[in-house]
Tab-separated table of C-alpha atoms in Angstrom:
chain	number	residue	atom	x	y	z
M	1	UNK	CA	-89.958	64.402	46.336
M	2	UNK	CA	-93.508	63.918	45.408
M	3	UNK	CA	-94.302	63.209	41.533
M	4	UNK	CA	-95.902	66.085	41.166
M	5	UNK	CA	-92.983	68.425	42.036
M	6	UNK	CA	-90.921	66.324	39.930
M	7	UNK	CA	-92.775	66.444	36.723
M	8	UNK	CA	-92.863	70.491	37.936
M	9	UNK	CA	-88.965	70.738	37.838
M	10	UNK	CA	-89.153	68.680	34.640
M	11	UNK	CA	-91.281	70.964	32.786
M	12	UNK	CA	-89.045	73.805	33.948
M	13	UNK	CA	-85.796	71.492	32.512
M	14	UNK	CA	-87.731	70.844	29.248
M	15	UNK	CA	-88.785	75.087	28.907
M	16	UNK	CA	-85.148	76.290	30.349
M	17	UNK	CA	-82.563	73.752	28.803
M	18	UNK	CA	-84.938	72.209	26.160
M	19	UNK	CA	-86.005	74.976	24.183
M	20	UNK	CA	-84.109	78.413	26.423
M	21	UNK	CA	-87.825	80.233	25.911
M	22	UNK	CA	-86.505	83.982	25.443
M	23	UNK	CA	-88.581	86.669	26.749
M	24	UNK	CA	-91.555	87.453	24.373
M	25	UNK	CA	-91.009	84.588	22.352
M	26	UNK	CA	-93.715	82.601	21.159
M	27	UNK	CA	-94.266	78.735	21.728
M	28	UNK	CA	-95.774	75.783	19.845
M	29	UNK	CA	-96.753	72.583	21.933
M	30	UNK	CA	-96.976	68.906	20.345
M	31	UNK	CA	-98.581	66.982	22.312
M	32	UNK	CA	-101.271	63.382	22.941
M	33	UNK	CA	-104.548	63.934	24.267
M	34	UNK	CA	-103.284	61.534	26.688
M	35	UNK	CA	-100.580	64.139	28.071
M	36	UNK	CA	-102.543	66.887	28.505
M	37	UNK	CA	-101.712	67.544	32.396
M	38	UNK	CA	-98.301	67.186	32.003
M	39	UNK	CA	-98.476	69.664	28.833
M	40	UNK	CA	-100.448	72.585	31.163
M	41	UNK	CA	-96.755	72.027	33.697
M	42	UNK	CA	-94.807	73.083	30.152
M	43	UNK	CA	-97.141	75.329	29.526
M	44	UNK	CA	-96.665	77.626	32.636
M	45	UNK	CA	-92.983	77.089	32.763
M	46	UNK	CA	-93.033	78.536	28.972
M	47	UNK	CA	-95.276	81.703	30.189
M	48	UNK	CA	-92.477	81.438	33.547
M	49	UNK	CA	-89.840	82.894	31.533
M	50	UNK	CA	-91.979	85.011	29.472
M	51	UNK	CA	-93.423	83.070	26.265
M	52	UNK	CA	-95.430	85.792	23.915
M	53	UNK	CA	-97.477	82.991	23.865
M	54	UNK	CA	-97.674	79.195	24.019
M	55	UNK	CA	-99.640	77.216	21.499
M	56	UNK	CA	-100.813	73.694	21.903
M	57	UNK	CA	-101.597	71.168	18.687
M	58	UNK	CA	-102.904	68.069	20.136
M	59	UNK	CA	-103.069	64.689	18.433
M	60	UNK	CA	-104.776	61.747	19.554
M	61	UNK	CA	-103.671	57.971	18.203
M	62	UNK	CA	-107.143	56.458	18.205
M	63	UNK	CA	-109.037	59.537	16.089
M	64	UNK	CA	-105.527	58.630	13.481
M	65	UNK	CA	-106.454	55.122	13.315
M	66	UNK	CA	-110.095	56.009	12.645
M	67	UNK	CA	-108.540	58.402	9.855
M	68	UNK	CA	-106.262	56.292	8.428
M	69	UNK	CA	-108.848	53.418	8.269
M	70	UNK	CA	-111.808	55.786	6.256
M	71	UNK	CA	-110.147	58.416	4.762
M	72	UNK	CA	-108.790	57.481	0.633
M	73	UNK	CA	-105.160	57.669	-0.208
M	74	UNK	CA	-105.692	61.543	-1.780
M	75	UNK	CA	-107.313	62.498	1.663
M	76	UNK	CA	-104.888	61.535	3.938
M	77	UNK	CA	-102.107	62.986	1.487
M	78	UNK	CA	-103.623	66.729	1.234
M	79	UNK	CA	-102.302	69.232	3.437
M	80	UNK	CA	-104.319	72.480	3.769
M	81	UNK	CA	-102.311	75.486	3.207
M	82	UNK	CA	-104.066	76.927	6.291
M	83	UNK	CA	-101.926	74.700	8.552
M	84	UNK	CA	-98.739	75.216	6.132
M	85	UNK	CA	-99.744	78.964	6.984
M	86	UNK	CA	-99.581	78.178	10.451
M	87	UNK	CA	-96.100	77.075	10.583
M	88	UNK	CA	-94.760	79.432	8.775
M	89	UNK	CA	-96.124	82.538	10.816
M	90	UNK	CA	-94.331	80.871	13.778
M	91	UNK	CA	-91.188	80.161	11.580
M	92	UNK	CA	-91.294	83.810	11.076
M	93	UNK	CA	-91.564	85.198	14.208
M	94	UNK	CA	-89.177	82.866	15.774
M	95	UNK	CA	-91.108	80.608	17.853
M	96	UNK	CA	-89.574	77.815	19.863
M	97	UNK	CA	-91.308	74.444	19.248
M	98	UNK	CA	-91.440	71.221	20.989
M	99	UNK	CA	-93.053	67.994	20.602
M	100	UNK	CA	-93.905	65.829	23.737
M	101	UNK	CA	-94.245	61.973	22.738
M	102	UNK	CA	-96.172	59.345	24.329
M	103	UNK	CA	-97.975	57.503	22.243
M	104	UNK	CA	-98.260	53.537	22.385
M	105	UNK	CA	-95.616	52.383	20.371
M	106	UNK	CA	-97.337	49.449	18.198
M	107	UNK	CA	-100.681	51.730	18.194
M	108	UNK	CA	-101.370	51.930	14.278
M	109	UNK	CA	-100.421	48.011	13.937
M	110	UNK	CA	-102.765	46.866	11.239
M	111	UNK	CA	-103.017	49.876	9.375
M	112	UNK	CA	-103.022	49.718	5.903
M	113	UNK	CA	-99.474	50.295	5.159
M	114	UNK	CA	-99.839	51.974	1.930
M	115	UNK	CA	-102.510	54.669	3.799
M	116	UNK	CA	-99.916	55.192	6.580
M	117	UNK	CA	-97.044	56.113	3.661
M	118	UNK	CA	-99.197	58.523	1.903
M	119	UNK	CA	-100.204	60.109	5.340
M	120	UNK	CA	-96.426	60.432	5.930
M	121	UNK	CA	-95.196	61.562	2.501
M	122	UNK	CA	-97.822	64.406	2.257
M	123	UNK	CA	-97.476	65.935	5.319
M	124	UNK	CA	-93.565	65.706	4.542
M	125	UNK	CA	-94.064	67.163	1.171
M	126	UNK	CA	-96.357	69.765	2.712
M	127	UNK	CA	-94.055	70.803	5.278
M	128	UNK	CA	-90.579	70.956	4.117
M	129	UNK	CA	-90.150	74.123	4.468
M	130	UNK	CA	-90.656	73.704	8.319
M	131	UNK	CA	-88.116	70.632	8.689
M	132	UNK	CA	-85.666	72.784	6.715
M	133	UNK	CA	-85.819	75.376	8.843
M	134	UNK	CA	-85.430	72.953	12.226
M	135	UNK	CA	-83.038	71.043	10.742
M	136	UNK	CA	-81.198	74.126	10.061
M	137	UNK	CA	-81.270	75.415	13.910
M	138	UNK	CA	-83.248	78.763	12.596
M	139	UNK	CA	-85.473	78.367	15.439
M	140	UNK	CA	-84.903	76.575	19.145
M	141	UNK	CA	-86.800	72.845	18.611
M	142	UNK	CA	-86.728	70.028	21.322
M	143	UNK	CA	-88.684	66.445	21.781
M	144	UNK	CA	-89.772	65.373	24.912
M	145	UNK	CA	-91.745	62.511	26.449
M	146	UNK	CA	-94.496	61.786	28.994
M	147	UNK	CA	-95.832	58.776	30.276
M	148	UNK	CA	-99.191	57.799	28.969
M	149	UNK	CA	-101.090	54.393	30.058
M	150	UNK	CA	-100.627	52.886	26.096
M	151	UNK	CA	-97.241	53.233	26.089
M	152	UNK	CA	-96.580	52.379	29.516
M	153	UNK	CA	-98.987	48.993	29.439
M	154	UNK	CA	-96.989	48.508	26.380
M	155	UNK	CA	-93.680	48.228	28.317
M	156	UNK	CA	-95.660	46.518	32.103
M	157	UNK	CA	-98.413	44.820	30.988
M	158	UNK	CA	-98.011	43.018	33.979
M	159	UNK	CA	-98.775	46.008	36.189
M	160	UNK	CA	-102.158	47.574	36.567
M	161	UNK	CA	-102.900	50.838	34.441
M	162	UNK	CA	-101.857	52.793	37.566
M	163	UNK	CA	-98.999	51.344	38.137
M	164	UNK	CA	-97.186	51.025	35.111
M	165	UNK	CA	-97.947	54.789	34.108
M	166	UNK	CA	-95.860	55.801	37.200
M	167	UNK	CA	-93.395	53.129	36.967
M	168	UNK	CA	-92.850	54.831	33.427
M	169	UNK	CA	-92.742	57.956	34.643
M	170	UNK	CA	-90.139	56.838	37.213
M	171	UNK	CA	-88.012	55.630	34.130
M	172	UNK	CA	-88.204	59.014	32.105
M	173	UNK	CA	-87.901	61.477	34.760
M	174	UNK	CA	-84.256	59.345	35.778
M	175	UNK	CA	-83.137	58.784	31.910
M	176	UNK	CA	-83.799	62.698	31.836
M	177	UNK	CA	-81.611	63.466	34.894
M	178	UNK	CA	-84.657	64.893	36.387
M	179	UNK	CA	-85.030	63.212	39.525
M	180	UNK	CA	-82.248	65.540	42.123
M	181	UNK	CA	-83.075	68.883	43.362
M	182	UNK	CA	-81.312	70.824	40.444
M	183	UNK	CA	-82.124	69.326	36.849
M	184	UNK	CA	-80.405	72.351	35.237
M	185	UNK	CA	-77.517	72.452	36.802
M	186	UNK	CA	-76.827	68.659	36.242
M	187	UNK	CA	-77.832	69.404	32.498
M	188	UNK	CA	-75.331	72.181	32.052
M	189	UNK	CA	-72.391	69.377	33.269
M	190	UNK	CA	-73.867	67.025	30.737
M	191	UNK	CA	-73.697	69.462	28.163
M	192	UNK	CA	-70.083	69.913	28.948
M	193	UNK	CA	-69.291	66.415	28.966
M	194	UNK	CA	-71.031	65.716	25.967
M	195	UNK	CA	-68.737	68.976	23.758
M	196	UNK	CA	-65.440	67.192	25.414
M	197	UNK	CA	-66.186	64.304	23.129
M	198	UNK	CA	-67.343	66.015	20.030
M	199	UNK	CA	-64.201	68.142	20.269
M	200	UNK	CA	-61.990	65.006	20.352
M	201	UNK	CA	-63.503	63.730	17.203
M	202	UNK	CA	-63.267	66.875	15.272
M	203	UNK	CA	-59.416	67.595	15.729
M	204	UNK	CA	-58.982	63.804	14.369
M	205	UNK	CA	-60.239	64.974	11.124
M	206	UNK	CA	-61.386	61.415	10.091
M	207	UNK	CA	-62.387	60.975	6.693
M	208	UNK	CA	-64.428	57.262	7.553
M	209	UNK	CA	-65.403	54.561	10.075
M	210	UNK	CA	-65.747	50.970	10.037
M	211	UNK	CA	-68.548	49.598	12.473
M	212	UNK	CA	-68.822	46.319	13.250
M	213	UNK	CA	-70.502	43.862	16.184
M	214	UNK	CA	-71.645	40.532	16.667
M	215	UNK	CA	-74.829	40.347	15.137
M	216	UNK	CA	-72.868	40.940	11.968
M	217	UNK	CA	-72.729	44.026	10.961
M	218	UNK	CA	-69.814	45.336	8.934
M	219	UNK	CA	-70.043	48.799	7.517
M	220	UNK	CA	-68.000	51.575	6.413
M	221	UNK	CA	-69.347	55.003	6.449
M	222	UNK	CA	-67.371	58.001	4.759
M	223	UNK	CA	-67.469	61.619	5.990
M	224	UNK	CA	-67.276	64.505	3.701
M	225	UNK	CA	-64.759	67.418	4.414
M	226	UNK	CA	-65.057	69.899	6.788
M	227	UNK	CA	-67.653	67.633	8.584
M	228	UNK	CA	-68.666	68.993	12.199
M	229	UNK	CA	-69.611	66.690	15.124
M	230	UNK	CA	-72.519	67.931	17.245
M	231	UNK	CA	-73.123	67.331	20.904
M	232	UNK	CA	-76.361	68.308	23.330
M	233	UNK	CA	-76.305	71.890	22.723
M	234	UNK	CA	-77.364	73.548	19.750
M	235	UNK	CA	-77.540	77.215	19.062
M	236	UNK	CA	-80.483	79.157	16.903
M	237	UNK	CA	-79.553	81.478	14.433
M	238	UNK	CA	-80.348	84.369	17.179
M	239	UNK	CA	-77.629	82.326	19.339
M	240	UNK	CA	-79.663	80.854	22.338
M	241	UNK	CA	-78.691	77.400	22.922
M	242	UNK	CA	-81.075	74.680	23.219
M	243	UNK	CA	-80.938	70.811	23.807
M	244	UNK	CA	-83.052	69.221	20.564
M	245	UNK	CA	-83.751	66.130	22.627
M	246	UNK	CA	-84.024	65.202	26.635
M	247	UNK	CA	-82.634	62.751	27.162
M	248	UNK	CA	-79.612	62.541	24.941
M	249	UNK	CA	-76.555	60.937	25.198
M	250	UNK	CA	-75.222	61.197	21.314
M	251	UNK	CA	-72.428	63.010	19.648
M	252	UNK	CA	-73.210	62.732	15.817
M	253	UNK	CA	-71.968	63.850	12.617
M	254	UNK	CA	-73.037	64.039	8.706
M	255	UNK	CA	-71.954	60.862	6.425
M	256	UNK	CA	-71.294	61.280	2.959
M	257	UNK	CA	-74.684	60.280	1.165
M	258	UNK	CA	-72.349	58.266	-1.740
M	259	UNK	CA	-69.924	56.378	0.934
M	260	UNK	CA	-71.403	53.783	2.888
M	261	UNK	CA	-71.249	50.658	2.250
M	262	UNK	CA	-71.758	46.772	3.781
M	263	UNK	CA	-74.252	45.285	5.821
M	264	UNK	CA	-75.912	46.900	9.103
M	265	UNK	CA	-78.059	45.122	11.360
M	266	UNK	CA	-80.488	46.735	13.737
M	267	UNK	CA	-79.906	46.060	17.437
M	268	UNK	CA	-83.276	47.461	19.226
M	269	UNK	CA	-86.695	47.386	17.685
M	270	UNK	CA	-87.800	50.289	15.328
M	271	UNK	CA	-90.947	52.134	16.070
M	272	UNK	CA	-91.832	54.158	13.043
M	273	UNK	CA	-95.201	55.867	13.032
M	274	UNK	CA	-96.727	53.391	15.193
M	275	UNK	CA	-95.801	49.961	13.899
M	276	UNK	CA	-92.550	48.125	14.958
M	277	UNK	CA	-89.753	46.791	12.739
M	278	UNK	CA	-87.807	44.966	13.852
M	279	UNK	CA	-85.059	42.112	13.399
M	280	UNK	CA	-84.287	43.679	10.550
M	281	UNK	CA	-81.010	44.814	7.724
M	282	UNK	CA	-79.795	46.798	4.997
M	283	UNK	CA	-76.829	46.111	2.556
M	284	UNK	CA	-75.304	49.438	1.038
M	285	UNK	CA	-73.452	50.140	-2.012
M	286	UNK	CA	-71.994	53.598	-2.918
M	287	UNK	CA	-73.886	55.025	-0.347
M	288	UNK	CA	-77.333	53.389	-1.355
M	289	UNK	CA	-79.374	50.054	-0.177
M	290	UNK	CA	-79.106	47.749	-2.518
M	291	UNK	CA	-81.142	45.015	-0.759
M	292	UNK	CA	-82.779	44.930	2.879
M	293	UNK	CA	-84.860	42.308	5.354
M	294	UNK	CA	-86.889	42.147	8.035
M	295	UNK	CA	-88.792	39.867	10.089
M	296	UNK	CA	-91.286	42.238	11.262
M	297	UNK	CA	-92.967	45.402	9.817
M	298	UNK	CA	-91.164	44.517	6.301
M	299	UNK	CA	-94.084	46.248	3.934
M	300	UNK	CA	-93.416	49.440	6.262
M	301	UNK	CA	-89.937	49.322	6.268
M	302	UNK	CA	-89.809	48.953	2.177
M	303	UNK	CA	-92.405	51.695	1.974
M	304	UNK	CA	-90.043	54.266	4.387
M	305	UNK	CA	-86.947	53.064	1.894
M	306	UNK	CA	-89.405	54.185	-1.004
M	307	UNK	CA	-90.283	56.894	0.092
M	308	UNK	CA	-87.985	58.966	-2.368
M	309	UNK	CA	-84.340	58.516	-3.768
M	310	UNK	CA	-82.621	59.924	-0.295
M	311	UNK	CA	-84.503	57.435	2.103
M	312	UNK	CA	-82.280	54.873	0.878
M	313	UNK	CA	-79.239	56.856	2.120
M	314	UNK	CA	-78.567	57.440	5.752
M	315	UNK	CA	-78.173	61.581	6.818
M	316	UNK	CA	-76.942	60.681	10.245
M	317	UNK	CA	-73.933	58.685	12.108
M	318	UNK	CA	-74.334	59.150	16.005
M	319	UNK	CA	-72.266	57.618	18.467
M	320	UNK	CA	-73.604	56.591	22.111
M	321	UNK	CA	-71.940	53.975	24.131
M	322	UNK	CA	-73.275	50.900	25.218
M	323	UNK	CA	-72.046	52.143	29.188
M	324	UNK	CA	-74.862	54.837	28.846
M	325	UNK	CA	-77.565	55.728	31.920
M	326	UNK	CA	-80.683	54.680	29.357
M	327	UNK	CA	-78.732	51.172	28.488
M	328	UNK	CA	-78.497	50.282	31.791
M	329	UNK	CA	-81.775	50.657	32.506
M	330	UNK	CA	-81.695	47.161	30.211
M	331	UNK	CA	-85.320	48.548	29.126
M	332	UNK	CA	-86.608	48.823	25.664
M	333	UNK	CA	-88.423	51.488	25.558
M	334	UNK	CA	-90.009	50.714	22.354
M	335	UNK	CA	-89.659	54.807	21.328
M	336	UNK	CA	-86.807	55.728	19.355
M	337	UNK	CA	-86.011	58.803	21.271
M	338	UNK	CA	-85.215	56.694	24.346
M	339	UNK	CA	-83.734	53.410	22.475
M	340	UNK	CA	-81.531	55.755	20.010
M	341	UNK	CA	-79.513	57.089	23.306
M	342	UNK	CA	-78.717	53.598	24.792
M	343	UNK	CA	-76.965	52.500	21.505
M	344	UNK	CA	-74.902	53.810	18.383
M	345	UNK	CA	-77.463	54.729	15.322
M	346	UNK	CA	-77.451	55.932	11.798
M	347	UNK	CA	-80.357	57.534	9.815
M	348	UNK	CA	-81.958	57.337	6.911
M	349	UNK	CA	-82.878	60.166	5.110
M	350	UNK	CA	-82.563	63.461	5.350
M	351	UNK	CA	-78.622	65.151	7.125
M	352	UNK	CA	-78.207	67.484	8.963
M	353	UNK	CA	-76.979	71.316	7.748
M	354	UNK	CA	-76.002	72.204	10.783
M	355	UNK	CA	-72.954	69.117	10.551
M	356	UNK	CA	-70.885	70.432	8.094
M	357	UNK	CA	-69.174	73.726	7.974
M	358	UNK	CA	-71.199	76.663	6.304
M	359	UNK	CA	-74.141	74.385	6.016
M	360	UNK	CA	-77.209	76.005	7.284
M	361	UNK	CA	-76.336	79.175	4.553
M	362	UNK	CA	-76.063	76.693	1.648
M	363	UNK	CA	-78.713	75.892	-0.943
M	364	UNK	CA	-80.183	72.062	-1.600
M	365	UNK	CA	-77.215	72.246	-4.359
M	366	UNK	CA	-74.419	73.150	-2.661
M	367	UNK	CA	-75.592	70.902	0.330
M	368	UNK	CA	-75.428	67.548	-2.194
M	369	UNK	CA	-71.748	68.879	-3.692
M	370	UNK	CA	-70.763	68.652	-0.457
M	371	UNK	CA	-71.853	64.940	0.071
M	372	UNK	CA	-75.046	65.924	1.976
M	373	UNK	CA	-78.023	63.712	1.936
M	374	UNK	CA	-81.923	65.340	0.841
M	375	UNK	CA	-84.752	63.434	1.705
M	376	UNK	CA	-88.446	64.135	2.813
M	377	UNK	CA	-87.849	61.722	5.727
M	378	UNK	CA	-85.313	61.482	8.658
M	379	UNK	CA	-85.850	58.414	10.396
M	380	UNK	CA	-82.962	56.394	12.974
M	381	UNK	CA	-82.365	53.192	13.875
M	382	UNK	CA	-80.422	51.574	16.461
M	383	UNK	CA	-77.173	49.877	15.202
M	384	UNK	CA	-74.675	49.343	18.446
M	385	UNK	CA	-74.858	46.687	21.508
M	386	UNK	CA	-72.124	45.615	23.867
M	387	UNK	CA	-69.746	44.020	21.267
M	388	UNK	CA	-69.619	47.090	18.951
M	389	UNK	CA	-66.551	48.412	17.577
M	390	UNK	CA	-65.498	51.439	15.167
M	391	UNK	CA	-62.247	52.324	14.006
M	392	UNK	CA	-61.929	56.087	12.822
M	393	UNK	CA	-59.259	56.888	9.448
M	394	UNK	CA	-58.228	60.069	8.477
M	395	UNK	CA	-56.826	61.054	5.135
M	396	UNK	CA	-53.413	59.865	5.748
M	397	UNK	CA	-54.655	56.302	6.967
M	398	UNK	CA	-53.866	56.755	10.517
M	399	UNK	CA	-56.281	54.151	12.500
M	400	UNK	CA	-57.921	55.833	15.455
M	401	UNK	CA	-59.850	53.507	18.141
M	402	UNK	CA	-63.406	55.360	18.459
M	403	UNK	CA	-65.631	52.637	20.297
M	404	UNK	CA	-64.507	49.204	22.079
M	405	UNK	CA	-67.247	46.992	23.099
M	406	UNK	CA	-69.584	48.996	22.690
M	407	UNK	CA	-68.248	51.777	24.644
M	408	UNK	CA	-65.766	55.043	23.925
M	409	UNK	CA	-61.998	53.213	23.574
């Protein structure tokens, strides 16, 4: 099959499983300047099963880098209500959205770090609303990837430009299960696959888990009541499923913001906004970090943990074992929404409504009773390798093997 009828059935995957586009809905696109072929393939397959309409935002890494490097702090931070307009007329009509990554991982290296965090914590402030409402499943969402020369020379730069952009391509379209003649129907078995093992960890009705590995981590994370554990498949408030990421391989849950605690070490390098951190660790207490390290991309990773009081607690505990189609690839990807499916992660920041019971229809308030974490951010971070294990408790202290080795027990 030729690469361009591949990337064809892979837009069709991303439009039909990814997001489900319903008949006369509209669409928002995303996307790099970089990507913009690719994007016009998503772009018909949207229209294909009747899109309203499809909208593309584009983005381009080296015009950010000029901005971040001449624009003040106040600049960068101020959001037009225009573009907080914008979102919200799509909110309201019940668009689908979808962002398509691909930029080069380690592009905004250098930055001034304190630029970067008031980029980040304006357009965050500026468009909570929005991440509420995805969070919350009101309307389909999904992220993507293409390949893109920057992040592929990133990940070959032994290979010409040519070459590694369709080795990279080669990588996503089989970590996507996008390579056989019927992408969707090998999705819908994933899917099912996927709910088996969320449904076994719901009926255990644990109450905590203790993680540990080799490279020392040690950490208990509690899980409020009536906790749910989410799979692939997500359903919008006008009940059409979508998948919020391709590829995925996690089944993940909602810790209690004020019970974890001990010492977690990252296990894959974290690409946050375009710088790495990496080798890197975080010592909780009662839910919070206390203290933290890292050998590279420390000023970045302090100023994410500062970003408010709920980016020093984590919103999300996924599971994903070592034995997983991305992990044997034995590539890092450098791009969290590859890396975080070849290992176990947490995140800091903002949890989930959707992963406890009721929680979309409750407010901020009732979300915290509940042991929910708030934050402006929502960022993960890869925690599990081969030697990782995690015991499950429930409330009558029954032990319950989760992971051995890194992989389901």
């Amino acid at each position: 099959m030729d690469l361009n009828t591949q990337l064809k059935k892979y837009a069709q995957l991303i439009a039909k499983v990814g997001l489900n586009v319903q008949e006369g809905q509209p669409v928002l696109v995303r996307a790099s300047t970089e990507t913009r072929e690719f994007v016009a393939k998503v772009v018909e397959a949207c229209y294909e099963l009747g899109a309203k309409r499809v909208s593309v935002e584009w983005r381009d890494q080296e015009l950010t880098k000029l901005n971040l490097k001449y624009q003040s702090e106040e600049s960068l931070s101020t959001v037009g209500q225009w573009y907080i307009d914008k979102y919200q007329v799509e909110l309201d009509e019940g668009a689908a959205f979808l962002s398509i990554i691909g930029d080069d991982p380690d592009g905004l290296a250098g930055v001034d770090s304190e630029k970067l965090k008031a980029s980040m914590v304006g357009r965050s402030k500026a468009m909570r609303n929005y991440m509420k409402s995805i969070m919350s499943d009101e309307c389909p969402w999904c992220v993507v990837s293409a390949s893109t020369v920057g992040w592929a020379k990133r990940l070959y730069p032994e290979l010409s430009d040519e070459e590694a952009y369709l080795k990279l391509w080669d990588q996503i379209l089989s970590a996507c299960r996008s390579t056989g003649d019927d992408p969707v129907a090998e999705w819908e078995e994933h899917i099912r696959v996927l709910d088996e093992k969320a449904k076994f960890l719901h009926e255990n009705e644990l109450v905590k888990l203790h993680i540990t590995n080799d490279l020392g981590t040690d950490l208990y994370v509690g899980l409020p009541k009536n906790h749910i554990w989410q799979s692939a498949g997500s359903y919008a408030k006008k009940a059409s499923r979508f998948v919020a990421n391709i590829p995925t391989e996690e089944v993940f849950t909602m810790p209690h913001k004020d019970e974890t605690s001990g010492i977690v070490y990252n296990a894959k390098p974290l690409n946050y906004s375009g710088v790495l951190i990496d080798n890197f660790w975080l010592k909780f207490e009662d839910g919070k970090v206390v203290d933290f390290g890292a050998e590279r991309g420390y000023d970045v990773l302090k100023n994410l943990l500062e970003t408010d009081e709920g980016s020093r607690r984590i919103g999300e505990m996924a599971l994903v074992p070592y034995d997983s189609p991305i992990s044997n690839t034995k590539i890092l990807f450098l791009e969290t929404l590859f890396d975080e499916n070849a290992a176990c992660h947490i995140a800091l920041g903002k949890a989930y409504p959707t992963c406890v019971q009721g929680g979309p229809e409750m407010t901020d308030e009732q979300l915290a009773e509940v042991g929910a974490n708030d934050s402006l951010v929502h960022v993960d971070f890869m925690i599990g390798e081969a030697t990782t294990n995690i015991t499950g408790y429930t409330a009558d202290g029954k032990e319950v093997a989760i992971f051995k080795d890194g992989n389901w027990a």
